[in-house]
Short mmCIF file of C-alpha atoms in Angstrom, two decimals:
data_model
loop_
_atom_site.label_atom_id
_atom_site.label_comp_id
_atom_site.label_asym_id
_atom_site.label_seq_id
_atom_site.Cartn_x
_atom_site.Cartn_y
_atom_site.Cartn_z
CA MET A 1 -0.04 -0.32 -0.26
CA LYS A 2 3.14 2.35 1.03
CA LEU A 3 4.40 1.49 -2.49
CA VAL A 4 1.70 2.31 -4.52
CA PHE A 5 1.16 5.87 -2.82
CA ALA A 6 4.40 6.83 -3.26
CA THR A 7 4.56 6.07 -7.01
CA LEU A 8 1.31 7.70 -7.01
CA LEU A 9 2.32 10.84 -5.36
CA LEU A 10 5.60 10.68 -7.54
CA VAL A 11 3.26 10.26 -10.78
CA CYS A 12 1.27 13.57 -9.61
CA LEU A 13 4.91 15.43 -8.94
CA VAL A 14 5.85 14.68 -12.58
CA LEU A 15 2.60 15.91 -14.01
CA SER A 16 2.31 18.92 -12.50
CA ALA A 17 6.14 19.94 -13.17
CA SER A 18 5.48 19.24 -16.61
CA PHE A 19 1.95 21.52 -16.48
CA VAL A 20 4.19 24.55 -15.21
CA GLU A 21 6.64 24.19 -18.04
CA VAL A 22 4.34 24.33 -20.48
CA THR A 23 1.73 27.23 -18.88
CA LEU A 24 5.59 29.48 -18.47
CA ALA A 25 6.26 28.07 -21.98
CA GLY A 26 2.86 29.56 -23.54
CA SER A 27 3.64 33.09 -21.82
CA GLU A 28 6.70 33.62 -22.79
CA PHE A 29 5.40 32.90 -26.51
CA CYS A 30 2.46 35.66 -25.76
CA ASP A 31 5.48 37.90 -24.52
CA SER A 32 7.35 38.03 -27.14
CA LYS A 33 4.92 37.64 -30.08
CA CYS A 34 2.97 40.50 -27.97
CA ALA A 35 6.18 42.63 -28.06
CA GLN A 36 6.61 42.24 -31.86
CA ARG A 37 3.08 43.12 -32.35
CA CYS A 38 2.90 46.14 -30.20
CA SER A 39 6.35 47.59 -31.17
CA LYS A 40 5.36 50.35 -32.87
CA ALA A 41 2.22 51.35 -30.93
CA GLY A 42 1.48 54.49 -29.76
CA MET A 43 -0.06 53.42 -26.28
CA LYS A 44 2.63 50.06 -25.77
CA ASP A 45 1.91 49.28 -22.85
CA ARG A 46 -2.26 49.10 -23.17
CA CYS A 47 -1.35 47.32 -26.58
CA LEU A 48 0.63 45.12 -24.55
CA ARG A 49 -1.92 44.31 -22.26
CA PHE A 50 -4.75 43.61 -24.59
CA CYS A 51 -2.53 41.61 -26.83
CA GLY A 52 -1.77 39.65 -24.01
CA ILE A 53 -5.31 38.59 -22.75
CA CYS A 54 -6.15 37.66 -26.44
CA CYS A 55 -2.95 35.77 -26.66
CA GLU A 56 -3.63 33.58 -23.96
CA LYS A 57 -7.31 33.34 -24.84
CA CYS A 58 -6.60 32.15 -28.66
CA LYS A 59 -3.32 30.98 -28.46
CA CYS A 60 -2.19 33.06 -31.09
CA VAL A 61 -0.67 36.23 -32.60
CA PRO A 62 -0.75 37.45 -36.33
CA SER A 63 2.22 38.57 -37.98
CA GLY A 64 3.70 42.02 -38.28
CA THR A 65 2.96 45.09 -36.42
CA TYR A 66 -0.71 45.93 -37.77
CA GLY A 67 -3.20 43.82 -39.65
CA ASN A 68 -2.78 40.01 -40.40
CA LYS A 69 -5.96 39.51 -38.66
CA HIS A 70 -7.24 36.69 -40.81
CA GLU A 71 -4.24 34.52 -39.48
CA CYS A 72 -5.84 34.24 -36.30
CA PRO A 73 -9.60 34.29 -36.56
CA CYS A 74 -10.13 33.91 -32.52
CA TYR A 75 -7.76 36.85 -32.13
CA ARG A 76 -9.39 39.18 -34.86
CA ASP A 77 -13.04 38.35 -34.19
CA LEU A 78 -12.72 38.63 -29.94
CA LYS A 79 -14.50 41.83 -29.32
CA ASN A 80 -14.79 44.51 -26.01
CA SER A 81 -18.08 45.38 -24.44
CA LYS A 82 -18.97 48.09 -27.34
CA GLY A 83 -18.97 45.71 -29.91
CA LYS A 84 -15.50 46.73 -30.79
CA PRO A 85 -12.09 44.56 -31.88
CA LYS A 86 -10.63 43.76 -28.27
CA CYS A 87 -7.16 42.72 -29.88
CA PRO A 88 -4.57 45.03 -31.15
#
């Protein structure tokens, strides 16, 4: 019984460590893509915040600094409370 519990605990630790690694990798992906997307924005901090929200939700960011939203339909279709595009 102790062996089964110890094995189960070890498996849980390994799985949780890999989940944390995947989560951090996703955050790094969004940070780098949004930094590129917002590099020419007038209000850079606002652009980075909304781009990060959209990236986390959609798991993609269009290429370039403007346009190309056809590359990521989820990113393109997110709207704010006023019905305007949420993502920069």
